[in-house]
Coordinates of C-alpha atoms and ligand atoms in Angstrom, one line a residue:
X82 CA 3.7 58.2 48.6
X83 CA 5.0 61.2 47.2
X84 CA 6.8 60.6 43.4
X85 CA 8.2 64.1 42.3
X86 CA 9.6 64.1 39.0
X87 CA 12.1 66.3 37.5
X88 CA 12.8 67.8 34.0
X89 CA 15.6 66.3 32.9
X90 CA 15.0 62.5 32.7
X91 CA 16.4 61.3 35.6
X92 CA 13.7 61.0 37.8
X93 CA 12.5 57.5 38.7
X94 CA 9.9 56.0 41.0
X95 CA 10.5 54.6 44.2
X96 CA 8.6 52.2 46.3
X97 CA 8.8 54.9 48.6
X98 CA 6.2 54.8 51.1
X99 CA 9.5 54.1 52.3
X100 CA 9.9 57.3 54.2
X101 CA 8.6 56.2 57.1
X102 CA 7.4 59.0 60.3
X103 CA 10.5 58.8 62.1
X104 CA 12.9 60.0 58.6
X105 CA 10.3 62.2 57.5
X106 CA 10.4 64.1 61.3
X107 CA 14.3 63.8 60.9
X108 CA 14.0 65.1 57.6
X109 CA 12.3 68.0 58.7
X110 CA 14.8 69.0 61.5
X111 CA 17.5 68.6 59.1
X112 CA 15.7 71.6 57.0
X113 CA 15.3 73.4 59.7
X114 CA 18.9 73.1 60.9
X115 CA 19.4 74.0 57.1
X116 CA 17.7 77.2 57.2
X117 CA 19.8 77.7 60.3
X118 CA 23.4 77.5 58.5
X119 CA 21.4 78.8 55.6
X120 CA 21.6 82.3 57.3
X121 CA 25.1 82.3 57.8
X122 CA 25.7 81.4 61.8
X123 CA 27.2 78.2 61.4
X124 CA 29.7 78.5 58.2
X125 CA 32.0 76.2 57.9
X126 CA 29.7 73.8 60.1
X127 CA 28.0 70.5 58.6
X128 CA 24.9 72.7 58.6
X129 CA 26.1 75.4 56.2
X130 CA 27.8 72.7 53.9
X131 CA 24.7 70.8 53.4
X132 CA 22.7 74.3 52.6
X133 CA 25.3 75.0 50.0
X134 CA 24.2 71.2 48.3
X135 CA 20.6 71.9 49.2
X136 CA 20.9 75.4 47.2
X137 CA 22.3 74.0 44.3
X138 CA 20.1 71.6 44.1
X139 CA 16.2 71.8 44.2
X140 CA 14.8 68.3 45.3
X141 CA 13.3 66.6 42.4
X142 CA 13.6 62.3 43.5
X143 CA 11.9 61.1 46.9
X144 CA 13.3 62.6 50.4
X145 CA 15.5 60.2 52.0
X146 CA 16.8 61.6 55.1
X147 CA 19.5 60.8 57.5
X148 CA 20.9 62.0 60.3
X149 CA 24.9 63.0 60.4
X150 CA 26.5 59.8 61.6
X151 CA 28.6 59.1 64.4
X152 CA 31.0 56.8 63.1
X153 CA 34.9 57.9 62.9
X154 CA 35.6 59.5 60.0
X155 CA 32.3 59.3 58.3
X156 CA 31.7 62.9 57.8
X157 CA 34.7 64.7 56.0
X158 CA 34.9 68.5 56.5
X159 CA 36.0 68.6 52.4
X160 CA 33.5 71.3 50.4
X161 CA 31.3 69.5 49.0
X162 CA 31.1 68.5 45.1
X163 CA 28.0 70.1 43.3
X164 CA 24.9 67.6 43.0
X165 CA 25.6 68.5 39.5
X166 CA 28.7 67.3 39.0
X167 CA 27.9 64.6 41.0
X168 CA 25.4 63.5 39.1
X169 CA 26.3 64.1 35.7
X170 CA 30.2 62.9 35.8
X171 CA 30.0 59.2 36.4
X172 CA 31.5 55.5 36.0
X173 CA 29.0 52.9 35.0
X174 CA 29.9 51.1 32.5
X175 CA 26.5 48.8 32.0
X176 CA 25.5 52.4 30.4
X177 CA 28.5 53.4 28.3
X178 CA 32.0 54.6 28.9
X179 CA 32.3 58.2 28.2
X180 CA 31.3 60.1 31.6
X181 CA 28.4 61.5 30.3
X182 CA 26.8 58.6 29.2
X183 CA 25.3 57.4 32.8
X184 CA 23.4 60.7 33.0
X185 CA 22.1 60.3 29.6
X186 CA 20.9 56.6 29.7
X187 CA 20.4 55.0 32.8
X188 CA 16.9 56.4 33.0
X189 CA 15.7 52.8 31.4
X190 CA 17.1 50.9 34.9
X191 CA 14.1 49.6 36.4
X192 CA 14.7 49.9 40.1
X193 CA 11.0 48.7 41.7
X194 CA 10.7 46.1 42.1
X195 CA 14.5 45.4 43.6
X196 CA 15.7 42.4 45.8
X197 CA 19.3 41.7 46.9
X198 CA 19.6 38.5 47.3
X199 CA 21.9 37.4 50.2
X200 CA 23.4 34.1 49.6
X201 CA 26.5 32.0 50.8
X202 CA 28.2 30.8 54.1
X203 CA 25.5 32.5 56.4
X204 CA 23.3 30.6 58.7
X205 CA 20.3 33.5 57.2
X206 CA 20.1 33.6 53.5
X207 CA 17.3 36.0 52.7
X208 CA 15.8 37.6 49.5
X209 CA 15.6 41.4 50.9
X210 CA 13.4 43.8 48.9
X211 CA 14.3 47.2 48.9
X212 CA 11.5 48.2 51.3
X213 CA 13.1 45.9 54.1
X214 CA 16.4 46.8 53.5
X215 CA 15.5 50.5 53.8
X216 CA 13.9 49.7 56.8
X217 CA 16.5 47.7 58.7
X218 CA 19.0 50.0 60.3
X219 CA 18.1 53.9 60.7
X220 CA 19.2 56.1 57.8
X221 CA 22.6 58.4 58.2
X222 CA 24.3 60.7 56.5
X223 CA 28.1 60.5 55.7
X224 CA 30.1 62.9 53.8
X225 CA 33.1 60.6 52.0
X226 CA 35.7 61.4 49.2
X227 CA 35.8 59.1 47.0
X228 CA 38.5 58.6 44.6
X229 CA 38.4 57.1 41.1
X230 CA 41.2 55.5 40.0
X231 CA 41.5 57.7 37.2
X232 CA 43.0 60.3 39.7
X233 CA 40.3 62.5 40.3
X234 CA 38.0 62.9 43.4
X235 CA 34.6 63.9 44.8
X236 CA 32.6 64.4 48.0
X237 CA 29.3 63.4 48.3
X238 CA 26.8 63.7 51.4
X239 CA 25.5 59.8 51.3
X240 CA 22.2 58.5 52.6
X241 CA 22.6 54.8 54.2
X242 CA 23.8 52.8 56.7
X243 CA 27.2 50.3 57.6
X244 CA 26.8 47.3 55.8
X245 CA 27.7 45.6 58.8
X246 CA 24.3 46.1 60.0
X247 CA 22.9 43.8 57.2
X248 CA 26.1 41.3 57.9
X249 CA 24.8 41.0 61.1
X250 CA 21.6 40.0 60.2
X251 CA 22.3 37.3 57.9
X252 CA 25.2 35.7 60.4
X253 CA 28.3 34.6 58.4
X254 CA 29.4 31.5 59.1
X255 CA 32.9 30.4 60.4
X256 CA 34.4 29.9 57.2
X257 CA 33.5 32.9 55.5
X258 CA 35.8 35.2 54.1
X259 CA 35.2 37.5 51.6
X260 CA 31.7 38.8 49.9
X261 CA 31.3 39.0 46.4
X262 CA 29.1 41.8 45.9
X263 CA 27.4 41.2 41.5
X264 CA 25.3 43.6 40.4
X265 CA 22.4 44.0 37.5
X266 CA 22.9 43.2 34.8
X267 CA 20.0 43.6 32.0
X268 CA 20.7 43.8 28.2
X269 CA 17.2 45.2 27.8
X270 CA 18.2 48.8 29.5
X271 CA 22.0 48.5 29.8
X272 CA 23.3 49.5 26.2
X273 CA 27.1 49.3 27.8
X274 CA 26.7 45.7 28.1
X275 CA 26.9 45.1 24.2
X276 CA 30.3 46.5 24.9
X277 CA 32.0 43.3 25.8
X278 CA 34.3 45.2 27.9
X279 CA 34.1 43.5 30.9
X280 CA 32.8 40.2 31.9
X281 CA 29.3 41.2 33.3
X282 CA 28.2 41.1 35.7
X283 CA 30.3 44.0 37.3
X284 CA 31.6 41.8 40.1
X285 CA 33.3 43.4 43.4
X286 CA 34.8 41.6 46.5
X287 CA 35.7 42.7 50.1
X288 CA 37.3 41.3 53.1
X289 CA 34.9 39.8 55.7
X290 CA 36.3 42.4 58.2
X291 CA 36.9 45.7 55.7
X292 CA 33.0 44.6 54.6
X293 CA 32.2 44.6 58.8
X294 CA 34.2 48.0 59.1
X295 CA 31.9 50.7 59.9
X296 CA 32.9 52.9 57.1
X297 CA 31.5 50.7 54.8
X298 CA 28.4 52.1 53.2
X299 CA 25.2 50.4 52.1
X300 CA 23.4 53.5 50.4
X301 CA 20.5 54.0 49.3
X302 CA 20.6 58.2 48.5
X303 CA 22.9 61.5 48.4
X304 CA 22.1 65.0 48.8
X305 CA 18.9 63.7 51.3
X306 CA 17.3 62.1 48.3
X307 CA 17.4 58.8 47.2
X308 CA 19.9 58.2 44.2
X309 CA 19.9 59.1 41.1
X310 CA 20.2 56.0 38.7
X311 CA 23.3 57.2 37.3
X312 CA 24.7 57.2 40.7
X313 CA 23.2 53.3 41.2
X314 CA 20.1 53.5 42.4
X315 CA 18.6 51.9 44.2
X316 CA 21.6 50.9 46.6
X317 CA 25.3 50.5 46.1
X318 CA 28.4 50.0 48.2
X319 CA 30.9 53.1 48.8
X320 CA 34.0 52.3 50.3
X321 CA 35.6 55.3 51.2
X322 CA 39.3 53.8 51.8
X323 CA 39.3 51.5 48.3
X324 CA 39.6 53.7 44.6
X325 CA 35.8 54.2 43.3
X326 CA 35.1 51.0 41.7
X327 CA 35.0 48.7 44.6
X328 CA 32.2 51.0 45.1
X329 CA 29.7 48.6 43.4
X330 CA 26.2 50.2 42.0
X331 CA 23.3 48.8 41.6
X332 CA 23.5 45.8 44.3
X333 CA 21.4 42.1 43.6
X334 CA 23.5 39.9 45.1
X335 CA 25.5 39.8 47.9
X336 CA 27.5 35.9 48.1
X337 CA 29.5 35.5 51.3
X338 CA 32.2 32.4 49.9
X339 CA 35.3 30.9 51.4
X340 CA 37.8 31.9 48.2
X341 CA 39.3 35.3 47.0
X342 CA 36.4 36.0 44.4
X343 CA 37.6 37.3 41.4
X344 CA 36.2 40.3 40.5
X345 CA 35.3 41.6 37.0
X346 CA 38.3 44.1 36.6
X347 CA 40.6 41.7 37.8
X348 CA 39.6 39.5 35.1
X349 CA 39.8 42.2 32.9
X350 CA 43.0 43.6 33.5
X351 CA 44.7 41.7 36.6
X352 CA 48.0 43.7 36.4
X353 CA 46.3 47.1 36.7
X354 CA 43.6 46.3 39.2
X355 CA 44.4 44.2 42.2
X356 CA 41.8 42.7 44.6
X357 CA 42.4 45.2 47.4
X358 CA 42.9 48.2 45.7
X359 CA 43.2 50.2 48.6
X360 CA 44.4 54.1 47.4
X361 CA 47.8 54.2 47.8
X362 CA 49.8 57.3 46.5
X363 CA 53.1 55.8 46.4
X364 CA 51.7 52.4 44.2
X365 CA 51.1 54.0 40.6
X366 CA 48.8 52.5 38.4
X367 CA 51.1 50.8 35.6
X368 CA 50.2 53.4 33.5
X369 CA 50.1 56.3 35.4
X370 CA 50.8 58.0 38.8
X371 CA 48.1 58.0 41.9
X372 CA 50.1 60.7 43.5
X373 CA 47.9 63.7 42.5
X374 CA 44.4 64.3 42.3
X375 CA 42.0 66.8 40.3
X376 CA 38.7 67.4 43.2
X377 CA 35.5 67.9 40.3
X378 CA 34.1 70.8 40.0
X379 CA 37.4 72.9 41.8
X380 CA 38.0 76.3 40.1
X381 CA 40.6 75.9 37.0
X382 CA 38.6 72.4 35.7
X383 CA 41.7 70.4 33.9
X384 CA 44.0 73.1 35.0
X385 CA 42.8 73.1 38.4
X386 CA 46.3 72.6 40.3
X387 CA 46.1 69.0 41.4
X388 CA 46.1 67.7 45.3
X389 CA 48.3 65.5 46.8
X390 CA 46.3 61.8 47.1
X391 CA 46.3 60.8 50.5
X392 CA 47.5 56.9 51.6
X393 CA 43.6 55.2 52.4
X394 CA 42.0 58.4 50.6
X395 CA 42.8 60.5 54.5
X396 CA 41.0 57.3 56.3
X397 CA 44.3 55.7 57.4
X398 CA 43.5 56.5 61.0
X399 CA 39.9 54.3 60.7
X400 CA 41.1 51.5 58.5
X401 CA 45.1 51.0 59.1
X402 CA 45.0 48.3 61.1
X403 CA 43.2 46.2 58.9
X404 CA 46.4 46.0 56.9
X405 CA 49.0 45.5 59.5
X406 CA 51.5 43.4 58.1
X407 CA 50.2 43.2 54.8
X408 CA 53.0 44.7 52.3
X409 CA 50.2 47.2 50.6
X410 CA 52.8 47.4 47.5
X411 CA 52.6 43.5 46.9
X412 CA 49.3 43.7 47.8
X413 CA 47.8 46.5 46.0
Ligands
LIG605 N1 29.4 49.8 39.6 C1 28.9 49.3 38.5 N2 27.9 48.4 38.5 N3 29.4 49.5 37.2 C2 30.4 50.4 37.1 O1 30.9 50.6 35.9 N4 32.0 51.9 38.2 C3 32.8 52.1 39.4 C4 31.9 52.2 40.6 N5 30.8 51.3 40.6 C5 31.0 51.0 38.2 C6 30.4 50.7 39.5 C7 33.8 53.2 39.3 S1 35.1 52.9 38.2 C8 33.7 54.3 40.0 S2 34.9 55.4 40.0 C9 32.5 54.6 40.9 O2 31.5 53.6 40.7 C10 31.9 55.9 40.4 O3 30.8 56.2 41.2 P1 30.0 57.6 40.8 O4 29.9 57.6 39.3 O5 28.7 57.5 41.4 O6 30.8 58.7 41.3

């Protein structure tokens, strides 16, 4: 097992004899193909993109390679947002509110050991540690925006595979309907839960079928390493369609139920944050317009000129048709 640290506190162990032959081999193709758009041939290509992540940022947390995926839409052509920024400008809560504070704090999460307990209307309920989740569906890599409801945006190369792979596994039953995806919760190591300003733990549902869609993401790592704790290591949801905090981080449970589960913004502010939450430029936020958005990390920071917020975040071509008939206004 290989445990590389870094300098700046973020670095934490992972039960990573995880890397097993066949992603360490792809992981080494993928550098060479780096050194490849590295030298200029392929700019513009995934190849080049990746080197520019790569080159701003040395590896410092355990390899965890995947290869580009092949599902529709799963890998953006957008610049890619610094591992920097990515890593340091963050939403989670458990470890304060300002932006800054994830990056500062959440070294104290203890990710090993990890389970994610799978529980519910499946004919399988299964405690999964993190070594058999990491091993149960090949590792890929998907470039998605993801857009916070605050109205700015980011795109991240993410390590991981469809959730439906795990869904799969566990075989929902005929009546189930949603998941409720609840993640850790820990007073110990979480100073933003002394807060009180949500009803922890951070709770997040889907539809059976937008959790079954392939561009839902069960990841494990960004930037071919696995992720940084600020980022919710060691595996979190990102759901490229929904505004960022359906994006759950930090995964223990996973409950597949009958009934709408209400999730912990929705209990915290049900007129701002409905259950679907899909982004939707023409819906404002009660409080503000989701027309615009500022991309981190573009020339001009706040003055950046803002870009037009695309209906689905650009993925209405994948995910439309999951809302046919649904009037996305009243249902927001
Ligand atoms: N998950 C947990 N457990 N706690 C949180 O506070 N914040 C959400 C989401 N997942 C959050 C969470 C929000 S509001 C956003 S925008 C995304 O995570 C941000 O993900 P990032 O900080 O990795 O970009």
């Amino acid at each position: 097992m290989i445990i590389r640290t870094n300098t700046s506190g973020f670095e934490h162990p992972h039960p990573a004899e995880i890397t097993p032959q066949g992603a360490y081999l792809q992981r080494r193709e993928w550098l060479r193909t780096l050194a490849v758009g590295a030298v200029g041939a392929a700019a513009g290509s995934w190849a080049s993109r990746q080197a520019f992540a790569q080159t701003s940022r040395p590896g410092v947390l355990t390899a965890l390679a995947g290869t580009p995926s092949g599902v529709a839409g799963a890998m953006s052509m957008d610049k890619l947002t610094s591992y920097k920024d990515a890593s340091s400008y963050n939403n989670f809560y458990e470890f304060g509110f300002d932006k800054s504070d994830p990056a500062r704090l959440a070294h104290t999460l203890q990710t090993s050991p990890w389970t994610v307990e799978v529980e519910g209307l499946v004919k399988r309920p299964a405690k999964y540690t993190l070594e058999d989740l990491l091993k149960l569906s090949p590792m890929e890599e998907r470039i998605y925006r993801l857009r916070c409801v605050e109205g700015w945006s980011m795109v991240i190369p993410w390590v991981g595979y469809s959730l439906a792979e795990l869904i799969r596994k566990v075989e929902p039953t005929g009546n189930a309907k949603y998941l409720e995806f609840v993640t850790q919760t820990d007073a110990k190591t979480m100073p933003g839960l002394r807060s009180g300003s949500l009803d922890w733990p951070y709770v997040e549902g889907l539809r059976l079928d937008e959790a079954m869609h392939p561009l839902t993401l069960l990841s494990f790592g960004m930037y071919g390493e696995v992720l940084p704790k600020q980022n919710g290591a060691p595996v979190r949801l990102v759901v490229p369609w929904k505004y960022g905090f359906k994006s759950g981080k930090s995964l223990v449970k996973i409950r597949f139920v009958e009934k709408l589960p209400v999730t912990a913004w929705a209990k915290a502010a049900p007129q701002e944050y409905g259950f679907y939450s899909n982004v939707n430029p023409s819906v404002d936020h009660p409080r503000w317009s989701q027309a615009t958005e500022r991309r981190i990390g573009e020339e001009g920071g706040l003055l950046a000129k803002k870009r037009k917020t695309l209906m689905f975040n650009g993925y209405e071509a994948q995910v439309g048709q999951l809302y046919a008939g649904i009037d996305l206004k009243k249902f927001y």
